[in-house]
Amino acid sequence: MGKQKLHIVKIGGNIINDKNTLSAFIKDFAQLDGKKILVHGGGKRATELANSIGLEPKMVNGRRITDEANLEIVTMVYAGLLNKTIVAELHQNNCNALGLSGADVNTIQAHKRMVKDIDYGFAGDIDAVNHKAIDVFLQNDMTPVFCAISHDKKGQLLNTNADTIVSEVAIAMSKDYDTSLIYTFEKNGVLRTIEDDNSVIEHINSKYYEQLKEEGIIADGMLPKMLNCFNALQRGVSEVKIANPTILKNQNQLHTTLVL
Amino acid sequence: MGKQKLHIVKIGGNIINDKNTLSAFIKDFAQLDGKKILVHGGGKRATELANSIGLEPKMVNGRRITDEANLEIVTMVYAGLLNKTIVAELHQNNCNALGLSGADVNTIQAHKRMVKDIDYGFAGDIDAVNHKAIDVFLQNDMTPVFCAISHDKKGQLLNTNADTIVSEVAIAMSKDYDTSLIYTFEKNGVLRTIEDDNSVIEHINSKYYEQLKEEGIIADGMLPKMLNCFNALQRGVSEVKIANPTILKNQNQLHTTLVL
């Protein structure tokens, strides 16, 4: 008997930022058949809250530098406001959502990133995903909804990249499930021309990825995302897609599929 | 065979407000044998955050009036910062904590309080506790940690009194467990003389409670707390104690026990 199918879906910040887009996504996700997990990014609310109390968020290489005050902000916004708002709206749509941070039943254990050139502060790099605990939830028809907060099991919460969380959770669940990973964001997929949402590159394998990097078509923020995707495929995830969230209700929609 | 023992412990805001007192509590709670649930109140952080962004919290009859902006604040502070900080520190102490709001797997369903004389805003009165979902967690050696946020299953989060949450959860779990409810706060119990922490009234039954009310010894904030306690006893909870959190490691410590 083959493994049971499991969908793991990531929604990016730009989808979360718009109330109507988020609601449409939640409806579609709720209707997705079978076992599923949602991972959400942060969006602009953390920055807005930080600004409103006079904190200046620090960014280096596209990553937030998380000092203690900013860790409190992201814990409040990601694990509190965003996570519970999404969970409540999923229940409205009859999806039995369970909001989680990585601290909850030690689902995602990480360590504070080592200081080399840059001190990222309370940024966490993942050591282990507790796939048995997550499986308890799935087996009881609960739908885990992860925010991008982990911990070190020594009492310290850590800010962790949501793209990394989704790929590490997908890899861990691949032991027991036939895992399909879908990164959703505001575009239709990986684009050949950034201004043209129809210029989707439909299939990318490792070799073609190297070529697209050399041509400068895959660059900037898309680079770590793609690395996470190929890492997931190499470590047991069956399928990785990069797509607009409308793919959840229309599988034939234009999107990017990654293969090894 | 008798029912399995379950401890349900509430920690009040004054204990949460002091980092060292909270850490001491967490150590003691983590070491409590057997199945257990923690419910935490809010503390002063929500008020501080509201102040720092220029919101004025509104209070009527000792209850916070929860407008939309204040609901966001309490969701961030209770479900985010406090809940995840407590969960992470419980894991540091080898307690397999799972942070929950009432929205998570619909554990606590409520409705927005009807407007009579006062419009409490997004304040939730509890309709149902999902004891089966909570039992799944307990049976898998997870320790639920509830904050004081519920939802209406129509997409609306609601601010809900933590004392009420702890008694309703205790009542619901009494179907399957021999349930002991412990309200912990900074005093040693119900005091005959508020200034004298040794003037603990060790046993209070319903009749004596009426007498203490008439004498004005039980008044103000203690009244709804006591109503919750007797409600819990009447509806199946085996035992209710009001005590300083140090009772968790020293059962012989002076405290108040309530009986019907």
Short mmCIF file of C-alpha atoms in Angstrom, two decimals:
data_model
loop_
_atom_site.label_atom_id
_atom_site.label_comp_id
_atom_site.label_asym_id
_atom_site.label_seq_id
_atom_site.Cartn_x
_atom_site.Cartn_y
_atom_site.Cartn_z
CA MET A 1 0.00 0.00 0.00
CA GLY A 2 1.35 3.44 -0.92
CA LYS A 3 1.78 6.21 1.58
CA GLN A 4 -1.16 8.53 2.31
CA LYS A 5 -1.10 11.90 0.50
CA LEU A 6 -0.27 15.02 2.54
CA HIS A 7 -0.40 18.59 1.24
CA ILE A 8 1.81 21.20 2.89
CA VAL A 9 1.02 24.73 1.82
CA LYS A 10 2.97 27.92 2.52
CA ILE A 11 1.31 31.34 2.23
CA GLY A 12 3.55 34.32 1.88
CA GLY A 13 3.34 37.71 3.53
CA ASN A 14 1.84 39.52 0.57
CA ILE A 15 -1.21 37.25 0.63
CA ILE A 16 -1.62 37.72 4.38
CA ASN A 17 -1.40 41.50 4.06
CA ASP A 18 -4.64 41.77 2.09
CA LYS A 19 -7.74 40.74 4.05
CA ASN A 20 -9.79 39.68 1.01
CA THR A 21 -6.94 37.75 -0.62
CA LEU A 22 -6.32 35.98 2.68
CA SER A 23 -10.02 35.10 3.07
CA ALA A 24 -10.15 33.70 -0.46
CA PHE A 25 -7.04 31.64 0.25
CA ILE A 26 -8.50 30.31 3.51
CA LYS A 27 -11.71 29.19 1.76
CA ASP A 28 -9.72 27.32 -0.88
CA PHE A 29 -7.33 25.77 1.62
CA ALA A 30 -10.24 24.65 3.83
CA GLN A 31 -11.77 22.81 0.86
CA LEU A 32 -8.58 20.98 -0.07
CA ASP A 33 -9.30 17.24 0.36
CA GLY A 34 -7.32 14.99 2.65
CA LYS A 35 -4.61 15.62 5.21
CA LYS A 36 -2.94 19.00 5.09
CA ILE A 37 -0.68 21.45 6.91
CA LEU A 38 -0.49 25.22 6.54
CA VAL A 39 2.60 27.36 7.18
CA HIS A 40 2.26 31.13 7.15
CA GLY A 41 4.80 33.90 6.84
CA GLY A 42 4.74 37.18 8.65
CA GLY A 43 3.58 40.01 6.47
CA LYS A 44 3.84 43.69 7.21
CA ARG A 45 2.00 43.70 10.57
CA ALA A 46 5.16 43.01 12.58
CA THR A 47 6.91 45.97 10.96
CA GLU A 48 3.84 48.17 11.51
CA LEU A 49 3.64 47.20 15.18
CA ALA A 50 7.38 47.76 15.63
CA ASN A 51 7.06 51.20 14.04
CA SER A 52 4.05 52.13 16.16
CA ILE A 53 6.00 51.54 19.38
CA GLY A 54 9.06 53.29 17.97
CA LEU A 55 11.22 50.25 17.20
CA GLU A 56 13.27 50.34 14.02
CA PRO A 57 13.36 46.91 12.39
CA LYS A 58 16.84 46.02 11.18
CA MET A 59 17.27 44.07 7.94
CA VAL A 60 20.48 42.56 6.55
CA ASN A 61 20.50 40.59 3.27
CA GLY A 62 16.70 40.49 3.30
CA ARG A 63 16.59 38.95 6.75
CA ARG A 64 15.24 40.61 9.85
CA ILE A 65 17.77 41.03 12.65
CA THR A 66 15.89 39.85 15.69
CA ASP A 67 16.88 41.59 18.90
CA GLU A 68 14.90 40.89 22.09
CA ALA A 69 12.33 43.63 21.46
CA ASN A 70 11.78 42.47 17.88
CA LEU A 71 11.49 38.84 19.00
CA GLU A 72 8.62 39.91 21.27
CA ILE A 73 6.99 41.72 18.33
CA VAL A 74 7.17 38.75 15.96
CA THR A 75 6.01 36.35 18.68
CA MET A 76 2.98 38.57 19.29
CA VAL A 77 2.15 39.11 15.62
CA TYR A 78 3.03 35.70 14.12
CA ALA A 79 2.06 33.30 16.93
CA GLY A 80 -0.72 35.50 18.31
CA LEU A 81 -2.57 37.78 15.93
CA LEU A 82 -1.90 36.16 12.53
CA ASN A 83 -1.95 32.54 13.65
CA LYS A 84 -5.17 32.79 15.66
CA THR A 85 -6.92 34.97 13.07
CA ILE A 86 -6.15 32.38 10.38
CA VAL A 87 -7.17 29.49 12.68
CA ALA A 88 -10.51 31.14 13.57
CA GLU A 89 -11.29 31.81 9.91
CA LEU A 90 -10.40 28.22 8.97
CA HIS A 91 -12.93 26.98 11.55
CA GLN A 92 -15.53 29.30 10.04
CA ASN A 93 -14.88 27.29 6.86
CA ASN A 94 -15.15 23.93 8.68
CA CYS A 95 -11.44 23.19 8.71
CA ASN A 96 -10.36 21.77 12.10
CA ALA A 97 -7.29 24.02 12.42
CA LEU A 98 -4.72 23.81 15.24
CA GLY A 99 -2.39 26.80 15.50
CA LEU A 100 1.19 25.96 16.40
CA SER A 101 4.54 27.53 17.01
CA GLY A 102 7.61 25.31 16.97
CA ALA A 103 7.66 25.47 20.78
CA ASP A 104 4.31 23.68 21.03
CA VAL A 105 4.98 20.02 21.87
CA ASN A 106 8.49 20.77 20.60
CA THR A 107 7.30 20.50 16.98
CA ILE A 108 10.26 22.54 15.66
CA GLN A 109 13.48 22.59 17.64
CA ALA A 110 16.16 25.02 16.52
CA HIS A 111 19.34 26.70 17.74
CA LYS A 112 20.24 30.36 17.76
CA ARG A 113 22.16 31.08 14.57
CA MET A 114 25.93 31.19 15.10
CA VAL A 115 27.51 34.61 14.77
CA LYS A 116 29.89 34.73 11.79
CA ASP A 117 29.93 38.03 9.88
CA ILE A 118 26.48 39.06 11.01
CA ASP A 119 24.75 38.60 14.37
CA TYR A 120 21.17 37.77 13.41
CA GLY A 121 20.10 37.90 17.05
CA PHE A 122 17.31 35.49 18.00
CA ALA A 123 17.13 33.83 14.59
CA GLY A 124 16.73 30.06 14.75
CA ASP A 125 18.15 27.42 12.42
CA ILE A 126 16.16 24.20 12.57
CA ASP A 127 17.64 21.06 14.16
CA ALA A 128 14.64 18.72 14.32
CA VAL A 129 10.96 18.44 13.47
CA ASN A 130 8.82 16.31 15.80
CA HIS A 131 7.02 14.37 13.06
CA LYS A 132 5.43 11.96 15.55
CA ALA A 133 3.61 14.79 17.37
CA ILE A 134 2.49 16.32 14.07
CA ASP A 135 1.26 12.88 12.99
CA VAL A 136 -0.84 12.59 16.17
CA PHE A 137 -2.64 15.75 15.08
CA LEU A 138 -3.10 14.56 11.48
CA GLN A 139 -4.36 11.14 12.59
CA ASN A 140 -6.99 12.90 14.72
CA ASP A 141 -8.20 14.97 11.76
CA MET A 142 -6.61 18.17 12.98
CA THR A 143 -4.98 20.56 10.50
CA PRO A 144 -1.74 22.04 11.90
CA VAL A 145 -1.19 25.73 11.12
CA PHE A 146 2.41 26.78 11.76
CA CYS A 147 3.73 30.27 12.27
CA ALA A 148 7.42 31.08 11.82
CA ILE A 149 8.46 30.86 15.48
CA SER A 150 10.57 27.99 16.83
CA HIS A 151 12.43 27.39 20.11
CA ASP A 152 15.65 25.84 21.38
CA LYS A 153 14.07 23.66 24.12
CA LYS A 154 16.16 25.66 26.61
CA GLY A 155 13.44 28.25 27.09
CA GLN A 156 14.35 30.55 24.19
CA LEU A 157 11.88 31.36 21.41
CA LEU A 158 13.47 31.95 18.00
CA ASN A 159 12.40 33.70 14.81
CA THR A 160 12.69 31.22 11.94
CA ASN A 161 12.28 31.67 8.20
CA ALA A 162 8.84 30.39 7.13
CA ASP A 163 10.17 28.97 3.83
CA THR A 164 12.63 26.86 5.81
CA ILE A 165 9.94 25.75 8.24
CA VAL A 166 7.67 24.56 5.45
CA SER A 167 10.43 22.58 3.72
CA GLU A 168 11.75 21.03 6.95
CA VAL A 169 8.23 20.05 8.05
CA ALA A 170 7.58 18.56 4.59
CA ILE A 171 10.85 16.59 4.71
CA ALA A 172 10.07 15.25 8.20
CA MET A 173 6.53 14.21 7.23
CA SER A 174 7.82 12.41 4.11
CA LYS A 175 8.83 9.50 6.35
CA ASP A 176 5.15 8.66 6.79
CA TYR A 177 3.38 10.48 3.94
CA ASP A 178 3.51 11.06 0.19
CA THR A 179 4.20 14.76 0.63
CA SER A 180 3.32 17.53 -1.81
CA LEU A 181 4.73 20.96 -1.02
CA ILE A 182 3.09 24.08 -2.47
CA TYR A 183 4.64 27.52 -2.03
CA THR A 184 1.98 30.11 -2.78
CA PHE A 185 2.65 33.78 -3.38
CA GLU A 186 1.20 36.67 -5.36
CA LYS A 187 2.77 35.65 -8.71
CA ASN A 188 1.78 32.68 -10.89
CA GLY A 189 5.11 30.90 -10.41
CA VAL A 190 8.76 31.45 -11.27
CA LEU A 191 8.65 34.08 -14.02
CA ARG A 192 11.00 34.50 -16.97
CA THR A 193 10.10 38.20 -17.09
CA ILE A 194 9.18 39.61 -13.67
CA GLU A 195 6.65 42.09 -15.13
CA ASP A 196 4.81 39.40 -17.11
CA ASP A 197 2.74 37.12 -14.89
CA ASN A 198 2.12 34.79 -17.85
CA SER A 199 5.83 34.14 -18.42
CA VAL A 200 5.76 31.23 -15.97
CA ILE A 201 8.56 28.66 -16.30
CA GLU A 202 6.48 25.49 -15.90
CA HIS A 203 9.22 22.96 -15.12
CA ILE A 204 12.58 23.49 -13.49
CA ASN A 205 15.07 20.73 -12.70
CA SER A 206 18.38 21.11 -10.85
CA LYS A 207 20.36 21.58 -14.06
CA TYR A 208 17.95 24.16 -15.52
CA TYR A 209 17.96 25.93 -12.13
CA GLU A 210 21.74 26.43 -12.42
CA GLN A 211 21.26 27.85 -15.91
CA LEU A 212 18.46 30.22 -14.77
CA LYS A 213 20.69 31.43 -11.95
CA GLU A 214 23.54 32.15 -14.38
CA GLU A 215 21.17 34.05 -16.65
CA GLY A 216 20.06 36.11 -13.65
CA ILE A 217 16.43 35.04 -14.10
CA ILE A 218 16.38 33.49 -10.64
CA ALA A 219 17.88 36.00 -8.25
CA ASP A 220 17.48 37.81 -4.91
CA GLY A 221 14.73 36.50 -2.63
CA MET A 222 13.92 33.64 -4.99
CA LEU A 223 17.37 32.05 -4.45
CA PRO A 224 16.94 30.84 -0.84
CA LYS A 225 13.35 29.80 -1.70
CA MET A 226 14.60 27.60 -4.56
CA LEU A 227 17.35 26.15 -2.40
CA ASN A 228 14.70 25.13 0.15
CA CYS A 229 12.65 23.53 -2.63
CA PHE A 230 15.49 21.43 -4.06
CA ASN A 231 16.60 20.50 -0.56
CA ALA A 232 13.05 19.21 0.09
CA LEU A 233 13.02 17.15 -3.13
CA GLN A 234 16.44 15.66 -2.39
CA ARG A 235 15.32 14.65 1.10
CA GLY A 236 12.11 12.81 0.27
CA VAL A 237 9.36 15.29 -0.63
CA SER A 238 7.47 13.93 -3.66
CA GLU A 239 6.50 17.15 -5.37
CA VAL A 240 7.21 20.88 -5.06
CA LYS A 241 5.16 23.61 -6.73
CA ILE A 242 5.50 27.39 -6.74
CA ALA A 243 2.16 28.98 -7.57
CA ASN A 244 -0.53 31.54 -7.00
CA PRO A 245 -2.89 30.37 -4.22
CA THR A 246 -5.72 29.94 -6.72
CA ILE A 247 -3.98 26.68 -7.71
CA LEU A 248 -5.69 25.13 -4.66
CA LYS A 249 -9.02 25.18 -6.46
CA ASN A 250 -7.77 24.94 -10.03
CA GLN A 251 -4.95 22.44 -10.47
CA ASN A 252 -4.65 23.25 -14.17
CA GLN A 253 -3.68 26.82 -13.52
CA LEU A 254 -0.28 27.92 -14.79
CA HIS A 255 2.42 27.26 -12.16
CA THR A 256 6.00 26.11 -11.68
CA THR A 257 6.78 22.48 -10.84
CA LEU A 258 10.23 21.64 -9.53
CA VAL A 259 11.88 18.28 -10.15
CA LEU A 260 15.34 16.97 -9.27
CA MET B 1 -11.85 1.40 38.11
CA GLY B 2 -11.93 5.02 39.20
CA LYS B 3 -11.35 7.87 36.85
CA GLN B 4 -7.80 9.04 36.22
CA LYS B 5 -6.68 12.13 38.14
CA LEU B 6 -6.35 15.43 36.24
CA HIS B 7 -4.99 18.68 37.68
CA ILE B 8 -6.14 21.95 36.14
CA VAL B 9 -4.18 24.95 37.35
CA LYS B 10 -4.88 28.62 36.79
CA ILE B 11 -2.14 31.25 37.19
CA GLY B 12 -3.20 34.82 37.67
CA GLY B 13 -1.80 37.97 36.15
CA ASN B 14 0.21 39.03 39.21
CA ILE B 15 2.26 35.84 39.03
CA ILE B 16 2.84 36.27 35.29
CA ASN B 17 3.96 39.89 35.76
CA ASP B 18 7.07 38.92 37.72
CA LYS B 19 9.63 36.95 35.68
CA ASN B 20 11.16 35.14 38.67
CA THR B 21 7.82 34.26 40.25
CA LEU B 22 6.63 32.93 36.89
CA SER B 23 9.79 30.84 36.43
CA ALA B 24 9.40 29.35 39.91
CA PHE B 25 5.76 28.53 39.14
CA ILE B 26 6.69 26.91 35.82
CA LYS B 27 9.30 24.69 37.51
CA ASP B 28 6.77 23.52 40.09
CA PHE B 29 3.99 22.98 37.55
CA ALA B 30 6.35 21.00 35.27
CA GLN B 31 7.13 18.65 38.16
CA LEU B 32 3.49 17.99 39.04
CA ASP B 33 2.86 14.27 38.44
CA GLY B 34 0.23 12.93 36.09
CA LYS B 35 -2.06 14.57 33.57
CA LYS B 36 -2.45 18.32 33.83
CA ILE B 37 -3.69 21.47 32.13
CA LEU B 38 -2.55 25.07 32.65
CA VAL B 39 -4.69 28.17 32.11
CA HIS B 40 -3.06 31.57 32.28
CA GLY B 41 -4.46 35.05 32.72
CA GLY B 42 -3.26 38.17 31.04
CA GLY B 43 -1.19 40.34 33.33
CA LYS B 44 -0.14 43.88 32.72
CA ARG B 45 1.62 43.38 29.36
CA ALA B 46 -1.57 43.91 27.35
CA THR B 47 -2.18 47.24 29.09
CA GLU B 48 1.46 48.24 28.60
CA LEU B 49 1.33 47.42 24.90
CA ALA B 50 -1.97 49.27 24.48
CA ASN B 51 -0.46 52.30 26.21
CA SER B 52 2.69 52.21 24.11
CA ILE B 53 0.69 52.46 20.89
CA GLY B 54 -1.57 55.13 22.37
CA LEU B 55 -4.68 53.01 23.05
CA GLU B 56 -6.58 53.68 26.24
CA PRO B 57 -7.87 50.41 27.74
CA LYS B 58 -11.47 50.77 28.93
CA MET B 59 -12.58 49.00 32.10
CA VAL B 60 -16.13 48.66 33.46
CA ASN B 61 -16.85 46.65 36.65
CA GLY B 62 -13.33 45.26 36.59
CA ARG B 63 -13.74 43.90 33.08
CA ARG B 64 -11.88 45.11 30.04
CA ILE B 65 -14.09 46.49 27.28
CA THR B 66 -12.70 44.85 24.18
CA ASP B 67 -13.01 46.95 21.03
CA GLU B 68 -11.36 45.73 17.84
CA ALA B 69 -8.01 47.37 18.55
CA ASN B 70 -7.92 45.95 22.09
CA LEU B 71 -8.91 42.49 20.82
CA GLU B 72 -5.84 42.57 18.58
CA ILE B 73 -3.71 43.59 21.57
CA VAL B 74 -4.93 40.77 23.82
CA THR B 75 -4.66 38.23 20.99
CA MET B 76 -1.04 39.28 20.47
CA VAL B 77 -0.11 39.34 24.14
CA TYR B 78 -2.13 36.40 25.53
CA ALA B 79 -2.05 33.93 22.60
CA GLY B 80 1.34 35.07 21.29
CA LEU B 81 3.84 36.46 23.75
CA LEU B 82 2.64 35.04 27.08
CA ASN B 83 1.41 31.68 25.83
CA LYS B 84 4.53 30.87 23.80
CA THR B 85 6.92 32.20 26.47
CA ILE B 86 5.27 29.93 29.05
CA VAL B 87 5.24 26.96 26.63
CA ALA B 88 8.94 27.38 25.79
CA GLU B 89 9.88 27.59 29.47
CA LEU B 90 7.78 24.50 30.27
CA HIS B 91 9.74 22.56 27.63
CA GLN B 92 12.97 23.76 29.21
CA ASN B 93 11.63 21.98 32.31
CA ASN B 94 10.74 18.81 30.36
CA CYS B 95 7.00 19.41 30.33
CA ASN B 96 5.53 18.61 26.90
CA ALA B 97 3.43 21.79 26.69
CA LEU B 98 0.98 22.60 23.88
CA GLY B 99 -0.16 26.23 23.75
CA LEU B 100 -3.81 26.73 22.84
CA SER B 101 -6.41 29.40 22.32
CA GLY B 102 -10.06 28.39 22.29
CA ALA B 103 -10.01 28.72 18.49
CA ASP B 104 -7.50 25.88 18.15
CA VAL B 105 -9.39 22.72 17.17
CA ASN B 106 -12.42 24.58 18.49
CA THR B 107 -11.45 23.78 22.09
CA ILE B 108 -13.49 26.68 23.51
CA GLN B 109 -16.48 27.93 21.55
CA ALA B 110 -18.16 31.10 22.78
CA HIS B 111 -20.53 33.82 21.64
CA LYS B 112 -20.10 37.57 21.78
CA ARG B 113 -21.68 38.79 24.99
CA MET B 114 -25.15 40.24 24.47
CA VAL B 115 -25.44 43.98 24.96
CA LYS B 116 -27.67 44.82 27.94
CA ASP B 117 -26.56 47.83 29.99
CA ILE B 118 -22.96 47.63 28.90
CA ASP B 119 -21.46 46.73 25.51
CA TYR B 120 -18.42 44.66 26.44
CA GLY B 121 -17.31 44.55 22.79
CA PHE B 122 -15.56 41.37 21.72
CA ALA B 123 -16.00 39.61 25.07
CA GLY B 124 -16.92 35.95 24.75
CA ASP B 125 -19.20 33.88 26.97
CA ILE B 126 -18.47 30.16 26.70
CA ASP B 127 -20.94 27.80 25.00
CA ALA B 128 -18.94 24.58 24.72
CA VAL B 129 -15.59 23.00 25.54
CA ASN B 130 -14.32 20.34 23.12
CA HIS B 131 -13.34 17.79 25.77
CA LYS B 132 -12.66 15.08 23.17
CA ALA B 133 -9.97 17.16 21.45
CA ILE B 134 -8.41 18.06 24.80
CA ASP B 135 -8.47 14.37 25.75
CA VAL B 136 -6.57 13.50 22.53
CA PHE B 137 -3.79 15.79 23.75
CA LEU B 138 -3.81 14.37 27.29
CA GLN B 139 -3.81 10.76 26.04
CA ASN B 140 -0.73 11.58 23.96
CA ASP B 141 1.12 12.97 26.99
CA MET B 142 0.76 16.59 25.90
CA THR B 143 0.04 19.30 28.48
CA PRO B 144 -2.47 21.86 27.16
CA VAL B 145 -1.69 25.48 28.08
CA PHE B 146 -4.69 27.75 27.51
CA CYS B 147 -4.72 31.50 27.15
CA ALA B 148 -7.88 33.53 27.67
CA ILE B 149 -8.91 33.82 24.00
CA SER B 150 -11.88 31.93 22.55
CA HIS B 151 -13.80 32.16 19.27
CA ASP B 152 -17.36 31.87 17.95
CA LYS B 153 -16.61 29.39 15.12
CA LYS B 154 -17.85 32.08 12.73
CA GLY B 155 -14.39 33.59 12.33
CA GLN B 156 -14.47 35.94 15.33
CA LEU B 157 -11.89 35.72 18.11
CA LEU B 158 -13.19 36.70 21.56
CA ASN B 159 -11.61 37.84 24.80
CA THR B 160 -12.77 35.51 27.59
CA ASN B 161 -12.27 35.63 31.32
CA ALA B 162 -9.48 33.20 32.33
CA ASP B 163 -11.26 32.19 35.57
CA THR B 164 -14.28 31.15 33.53
CA ILE B 165 -12.13 29.27 31.03
CA VAL B 166 -10.45 27.26 33.77
CA SER B 167 -13.74 26.29 35.43
CA GLU B 168 -15.49 25.42 32.14
CA VAL B 169 -12.53 23.33 30.99
CA ALA B 170 -12.46 21.57 34.39
CA ILE B 171 -16.20 20.86 34.20
CA ALA B 172 -15.94 19.47 30.66
CA MET B 173 -12.97 17.23 31.55
CA SER B 174 -14.83 15.87 34.61
CA LYS B 175 -16.77 13.58 32.25
CA ASP B 176 -13.61 11.52 31.79
CA TYR B 177 -11.34 12.51 34.69
CA ASP B 178 -11.30 12.95 38.45
CA THR B 179 -10.64 16.66 38.18
CA SER B 180 -8.88 18.86 40.70
CA LEU B 181 -8.99 22.60 40.06
CA ILE B 182 -6.37 24.89 41.61
CA TYR B 183 -6.62 28.66 41.33
CA THR B 184 -3.23 30.11 42.16
CA PHE B 185 -2.58 33.76 42.92
CA GLU B 186 -0.22 35.88 44.99
CA LYS B 187 -2.09 35.33 48.31
CA ASN B 188 -2.22 32.13 50.38
CA GLY B 189 -5.96 31.65 49.83
CA VAL B 190 -9.20 33.40 50.74
CA LEU B 191 -8.22 35.72 53.59
CA ARG B 192 -10.29 36.80 56.58
CA THR B 193 -8.16 39.94 56.80
CA ILE B 194 -6.81 41.08 53.47
CA GLU B 195 -3.58 42.46 54.98
CA ASP B 196 -2.81 39.22 56.85
CA ASP B 197 -1.63 36.45 54.54
CA ASN B 198 -1.89 33.96 57.41
CA SER B 199 -5.60 34.62 57.98
CA VAL B 200 -6.52 31.95 55.40
CA ILE B 201 -10.03 30.51 55.64
CA GLU B 202 -9.19 26.85 55.12
CA HIS B 203 -12.62 25.45 54.24
CA ILE B 204 -15.59 27.19 52.65
CA ASN B 205 -18.87 25.50 51.75
CA SER B 206 -21.82 27.09 49.92
CA LYS B 207 -23.54 28.10 53.16
CA TYR B 208 -20.41 29.59 54.72
CA TYR B 209 -19.75 31.38 51.40
CA GLU B 210 -23.14 33.18 51.74
CA GLN B 211 -22.21 34.20 55.27
CA LEU B 212 -18.75 35.47 54.22
CA LYS B 213 -20.39 37.49 51.45
CA GLU B 214 -22.82 39.07 53.92
CA GLU B 215 -19.97 39.92 56.27
CA GLY B 216 -18.19 41.58 53.32
CA ILE B 217 -15.17 39.31 53.75
CA ILE B 218 -15.63 37.96 50.23
CA ALA B 219 -16.11 40.94 47.93
CA ASP B 220 -15.09 42.62 44.68
CA GLY B 221 -12.93 40.55 42.32
CA MET B 222 -13.20 37.49 44.57
CA LEU B 223 -16.98 37.22 43.97
CA PRO B 224 -16.97 36.07 40.32
CA LYS B 225 -13.98 33.83 41.11
CA MET B 226 -15.96 32.09 43.88
CA LEU B 227 -19.03 31.78 41.67
CA ASN B 228 -16.86 30.00 39.09
CA CYS B 229 -15.54 27.69 41.80
CA PHE B 230 -18.94 26.64 43.15
CA ASN B 231 -20.27 26.30 39.61
CA ALA B 232 -17.40 23.89 38.92
CA LEU B 233 -18.11 21.84 42.05
CA GLN B 234 -21.83 21.64 41.25
CA ARG B 235 -21.11 20.44 37.73
CA GLY B 236 -18.74 17.58 38.48
CA VAL B 237 -15.32 18.91 39.47
CA SER B 238 -14.04 16.85 42.43
CA GLU B 239 -12.02 19.47 44.25
CA VAL B 240 -11.37 23.22 44.10
CA LYS B 241 -8.51 24.98 45.85
CA ILE B 242 -7.50 28.64 46.02
CA ALA B 243 -3.84 28.93 46.90
CA ASN B 244 -0.43 30.41 46.43
CA PRO B 245 1.40 28.61 43.58
CA THR B 246 3.88 27.13 46.06
CA ILE B 247 1.11 24.63 46.92
CA LEU B 248 2.19 22.72 43.80
CA LYS B 249 5.33 21.54 45.58
CA ASN B 250 4.04 21.59 49.15
CA GLN B 251 0.53 20.23 49.50
CA ASN B 252 0.52 20.93 53.23
CA GLN B 253 0.83 24.64 52.74
CA LEU B 254 -1.97 26.81 54.07
CA HIS B 255 -4.72 27.22 51.41
CA THR B 256 -8.47 27.42 50.91
CA THR B 257 -10.46 24.33 49.92
CA LEU B 258 -13.98 24.80 48.61
CA VAL B 259 -16.71 22.20 49.09
CA LEU B 260 -20.40 22.22 48.19
#
